[in-house]
mmCIF file of C-alpha atoms in Angstrom:
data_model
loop_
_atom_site.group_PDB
_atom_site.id
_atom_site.type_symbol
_atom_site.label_atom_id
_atom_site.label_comp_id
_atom_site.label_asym_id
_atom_site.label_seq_id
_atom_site.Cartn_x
_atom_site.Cartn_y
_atom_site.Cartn_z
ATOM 1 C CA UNK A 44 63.585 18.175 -132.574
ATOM 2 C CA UNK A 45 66.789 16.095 -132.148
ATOM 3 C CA UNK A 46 67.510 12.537 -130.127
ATOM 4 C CA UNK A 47 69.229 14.992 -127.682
ATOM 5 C CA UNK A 48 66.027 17.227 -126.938
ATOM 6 C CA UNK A 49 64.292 14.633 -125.474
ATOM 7 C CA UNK A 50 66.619 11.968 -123.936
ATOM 8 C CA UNK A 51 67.334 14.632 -121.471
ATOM 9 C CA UNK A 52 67.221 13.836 -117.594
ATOM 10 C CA UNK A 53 63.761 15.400 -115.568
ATOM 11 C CA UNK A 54 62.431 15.024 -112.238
ATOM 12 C CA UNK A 55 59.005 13.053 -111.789
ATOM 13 C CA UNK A 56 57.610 11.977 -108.373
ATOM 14 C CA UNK A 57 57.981 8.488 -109.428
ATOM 15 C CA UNK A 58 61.959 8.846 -110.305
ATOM 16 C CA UNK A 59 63.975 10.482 -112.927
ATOM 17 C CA UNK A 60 62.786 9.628 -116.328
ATOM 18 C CA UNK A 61 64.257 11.015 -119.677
ATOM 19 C CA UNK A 62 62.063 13.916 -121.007
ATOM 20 C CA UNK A 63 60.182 12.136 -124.215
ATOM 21 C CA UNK A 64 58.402 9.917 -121.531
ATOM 22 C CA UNK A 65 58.321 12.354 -118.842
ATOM 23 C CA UNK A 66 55.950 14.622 -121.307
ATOM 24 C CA UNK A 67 53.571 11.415 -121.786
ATOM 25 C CA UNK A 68 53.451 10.738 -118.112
ATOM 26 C CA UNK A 69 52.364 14.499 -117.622
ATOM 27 C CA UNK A 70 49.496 14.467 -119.959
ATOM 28 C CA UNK A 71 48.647 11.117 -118.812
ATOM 29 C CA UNK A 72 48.217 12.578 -115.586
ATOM 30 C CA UNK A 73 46.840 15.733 -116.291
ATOM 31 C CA UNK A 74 44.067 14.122 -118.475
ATOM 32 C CA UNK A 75 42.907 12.057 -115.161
ATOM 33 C CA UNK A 76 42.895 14.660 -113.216
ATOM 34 C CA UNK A 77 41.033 16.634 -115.980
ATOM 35 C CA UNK A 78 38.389 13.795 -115.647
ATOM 36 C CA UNK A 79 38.339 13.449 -111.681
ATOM 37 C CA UNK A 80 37.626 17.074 -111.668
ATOM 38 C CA UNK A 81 34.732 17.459 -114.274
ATOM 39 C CA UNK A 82 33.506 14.403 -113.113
ATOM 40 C CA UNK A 83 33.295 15.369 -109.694
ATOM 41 C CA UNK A 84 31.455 19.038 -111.305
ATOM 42 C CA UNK A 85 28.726 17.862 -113.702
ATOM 43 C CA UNK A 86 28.902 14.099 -114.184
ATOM 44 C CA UNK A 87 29.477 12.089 -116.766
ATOM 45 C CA UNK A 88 32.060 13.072 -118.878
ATOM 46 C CA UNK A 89 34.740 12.039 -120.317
ATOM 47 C CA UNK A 90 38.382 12.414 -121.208
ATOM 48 C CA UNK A 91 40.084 14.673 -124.118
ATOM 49 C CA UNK A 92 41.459 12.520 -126.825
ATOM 50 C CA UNK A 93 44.899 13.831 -125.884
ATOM 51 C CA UNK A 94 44.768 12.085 -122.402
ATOM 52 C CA UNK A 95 43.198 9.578 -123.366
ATOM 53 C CA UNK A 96 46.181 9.343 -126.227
ATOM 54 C CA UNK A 97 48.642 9.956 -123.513
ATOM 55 C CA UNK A 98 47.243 7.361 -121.416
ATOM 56 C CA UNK A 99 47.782 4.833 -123.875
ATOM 57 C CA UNK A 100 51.152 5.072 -124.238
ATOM 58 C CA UNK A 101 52.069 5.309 -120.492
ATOM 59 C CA UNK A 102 49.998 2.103 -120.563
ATOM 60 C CA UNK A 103 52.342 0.189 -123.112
ATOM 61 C CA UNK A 104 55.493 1.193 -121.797
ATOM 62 C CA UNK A 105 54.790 0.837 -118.414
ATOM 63 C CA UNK A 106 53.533 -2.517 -118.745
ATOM 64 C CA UNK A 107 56.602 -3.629 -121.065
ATOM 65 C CA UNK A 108 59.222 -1.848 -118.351
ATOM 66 C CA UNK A 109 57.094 -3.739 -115.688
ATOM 67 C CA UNK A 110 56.755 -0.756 -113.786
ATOM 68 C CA UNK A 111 53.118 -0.458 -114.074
ATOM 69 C CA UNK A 112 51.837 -3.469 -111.112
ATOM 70 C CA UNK A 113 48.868 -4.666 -111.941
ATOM 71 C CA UNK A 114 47.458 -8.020 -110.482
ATOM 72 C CA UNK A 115 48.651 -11.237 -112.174
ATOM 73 C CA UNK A 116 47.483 -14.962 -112.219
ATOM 74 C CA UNK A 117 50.336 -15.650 -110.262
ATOM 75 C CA UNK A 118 49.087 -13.360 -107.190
ATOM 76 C CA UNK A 119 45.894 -15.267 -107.834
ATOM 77 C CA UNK A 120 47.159 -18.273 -108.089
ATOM 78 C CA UNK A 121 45.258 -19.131 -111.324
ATOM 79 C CA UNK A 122 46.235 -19.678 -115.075
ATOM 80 C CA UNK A 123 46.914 -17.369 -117.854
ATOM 81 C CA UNK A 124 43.885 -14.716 -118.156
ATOM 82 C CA UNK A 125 43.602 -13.570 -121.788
ATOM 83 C CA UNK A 126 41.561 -11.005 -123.105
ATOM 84 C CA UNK A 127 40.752 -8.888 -126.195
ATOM 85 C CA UNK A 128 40.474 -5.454 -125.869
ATOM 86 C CA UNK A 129 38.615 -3.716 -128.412
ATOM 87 C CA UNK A 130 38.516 0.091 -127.782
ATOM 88 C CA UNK A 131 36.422 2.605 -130.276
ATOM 89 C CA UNK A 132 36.805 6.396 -129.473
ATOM 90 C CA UNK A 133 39.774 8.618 -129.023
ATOM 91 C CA UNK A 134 41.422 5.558 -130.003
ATOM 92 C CA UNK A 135 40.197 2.675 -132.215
ATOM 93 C CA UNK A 136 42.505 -0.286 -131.900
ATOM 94 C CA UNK A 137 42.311 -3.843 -130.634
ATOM 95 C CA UNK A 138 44.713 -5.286 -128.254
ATOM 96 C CA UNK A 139 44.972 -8.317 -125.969
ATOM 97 C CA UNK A 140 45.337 -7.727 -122.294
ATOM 98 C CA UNK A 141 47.507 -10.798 -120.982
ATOM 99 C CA UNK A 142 47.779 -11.756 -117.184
ATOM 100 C CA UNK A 143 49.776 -14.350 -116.522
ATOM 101 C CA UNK A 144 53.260 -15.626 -114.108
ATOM 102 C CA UNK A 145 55.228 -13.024 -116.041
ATOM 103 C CA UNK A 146 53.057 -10.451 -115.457
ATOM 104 C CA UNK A 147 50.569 -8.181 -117.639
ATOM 105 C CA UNK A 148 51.116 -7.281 -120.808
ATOM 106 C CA UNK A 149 48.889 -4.816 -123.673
ATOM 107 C CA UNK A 150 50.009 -5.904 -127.278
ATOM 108 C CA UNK A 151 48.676 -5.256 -130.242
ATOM 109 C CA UNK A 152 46.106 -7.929 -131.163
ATOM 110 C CA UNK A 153 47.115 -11.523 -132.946
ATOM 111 C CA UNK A 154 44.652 -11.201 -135.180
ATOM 112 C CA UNK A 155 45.286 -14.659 -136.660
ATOM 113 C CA UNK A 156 44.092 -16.222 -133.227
ATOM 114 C CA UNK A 157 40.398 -16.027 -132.316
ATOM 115 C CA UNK A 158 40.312 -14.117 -129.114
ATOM 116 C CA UNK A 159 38.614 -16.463 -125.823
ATOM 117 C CA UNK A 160 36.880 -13.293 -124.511
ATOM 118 C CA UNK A 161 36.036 -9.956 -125.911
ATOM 119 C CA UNK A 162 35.235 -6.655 -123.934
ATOM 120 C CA UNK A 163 34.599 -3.249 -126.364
ATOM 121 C CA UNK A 164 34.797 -0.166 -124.335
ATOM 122 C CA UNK A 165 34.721 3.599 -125.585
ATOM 123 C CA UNK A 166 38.719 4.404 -125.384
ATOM 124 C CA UNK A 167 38.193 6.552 -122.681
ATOM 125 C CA UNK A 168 36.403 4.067 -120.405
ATOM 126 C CA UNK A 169 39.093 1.866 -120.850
ATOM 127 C CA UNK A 170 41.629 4.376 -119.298
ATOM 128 C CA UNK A 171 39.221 5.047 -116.350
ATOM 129 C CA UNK A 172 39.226 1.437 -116.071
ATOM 130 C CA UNK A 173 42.794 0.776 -116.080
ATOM 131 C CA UNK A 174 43.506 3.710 -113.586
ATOM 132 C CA UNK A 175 41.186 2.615 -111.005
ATOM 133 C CA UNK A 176 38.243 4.655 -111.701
ATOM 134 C CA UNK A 177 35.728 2.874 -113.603
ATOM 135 C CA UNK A 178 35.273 -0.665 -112.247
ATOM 136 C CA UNK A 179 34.872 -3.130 -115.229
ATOM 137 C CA UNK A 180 32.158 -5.224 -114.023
ATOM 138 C CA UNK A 181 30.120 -2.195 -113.435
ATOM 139 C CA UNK A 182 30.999 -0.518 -116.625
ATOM 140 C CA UNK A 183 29.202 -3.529 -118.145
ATOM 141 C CA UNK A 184 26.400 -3.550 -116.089
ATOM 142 C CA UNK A 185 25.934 -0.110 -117.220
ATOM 143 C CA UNK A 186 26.344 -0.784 -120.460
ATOM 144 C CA UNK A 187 29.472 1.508 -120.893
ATOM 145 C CA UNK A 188 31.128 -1.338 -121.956
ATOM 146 C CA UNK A 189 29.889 -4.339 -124.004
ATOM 147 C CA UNK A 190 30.712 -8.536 -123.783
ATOM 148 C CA UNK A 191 30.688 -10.961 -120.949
ATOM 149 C CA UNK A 192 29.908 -9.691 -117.236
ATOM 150 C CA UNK A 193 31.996 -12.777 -116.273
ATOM 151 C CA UNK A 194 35.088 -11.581 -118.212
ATOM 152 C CA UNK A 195 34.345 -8.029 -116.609
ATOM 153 C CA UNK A 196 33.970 -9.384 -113.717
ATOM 154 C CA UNK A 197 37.585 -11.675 -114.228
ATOM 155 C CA UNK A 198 39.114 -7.861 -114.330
ATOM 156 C CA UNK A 199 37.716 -6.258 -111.549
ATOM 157 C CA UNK A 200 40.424 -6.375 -108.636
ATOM 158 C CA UNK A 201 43.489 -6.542 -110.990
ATOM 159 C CA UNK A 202 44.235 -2.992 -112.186
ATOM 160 C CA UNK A 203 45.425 -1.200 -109.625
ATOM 161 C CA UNK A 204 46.035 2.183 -110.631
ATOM 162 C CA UNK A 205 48.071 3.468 -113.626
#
């Protein structure tokens, strides 16, 4: 595979995107739907790693292009909203989810700093989270996801689709 198979121009309903992210945005959709589908057929289940995978990195990229609109602090007219996002599953990593005037943000966590809030969720969860479909307060309550139903509750509202 060169730099020249996959910087190549292809059509997406949300505008033309080159085709390296235009294959993540496809599996990121096509693991959703995946999930809205079995879900709908014999609940619960989850996604495949390789949505969930997919997801991920449409997450990242979309947040550091600012073309994924989530809710920020500034819409809400409070301060910065910080929280650390440990996710176990498809994939294992920790992150801090960042809300503030500038927008959101997913980074990789500082894992010098002590986080203010912590919420674990199975990988997957996460994604249906983030997309709309899982609403974190409830995934808490549930106990799909595990730490503070205030924090959970600080989240619900603010992601707005994905």
């Amino acid at each position: 595979r060169t730099e020249a198979d996959v910087s190549y121009d292809c059509y997406h309903p949300g505008g033309i995107v080159v085709a390296h992210r235009f294959l993540v945005l496809f599996l990121k959709e096509m693991g959703l739907h995946e999930w809205d589908v079995f879900e709908a057929l014999s609940p619960p289940c989850s996604m495949r790693r390789w949505g969930v995978d997919a997801a991920f990195r449409a997450m990242e990229e979309e947040l550091a292009s600012g073309s994924l609109r989530w809710v920020t602090t500034a819409e809400r007219g409070s301060g910065t909203l910080a929280i650390r996002i440990v996710t176990h599953g498809a994939v294992a990593a920790e992150r801090d989810l960042i809300f503030d005037e500038a927008g959101a943000r997913l980074i990789p966590a500082d894992t010098n700093a002590e986080p203010d809030r912590t919420l674990t969720f199975d990988a997957a969860d996460f994604v249906l989270a983030c997309s709309g479909r899982l609403d974190p307060a409830e995934a808490v309550r549930s106990g799909r996801a595990q730490g503070a139903l205030a924090v959970a509750e600080s989240l619900s509202g603010r992601f707005t689709g994905m």
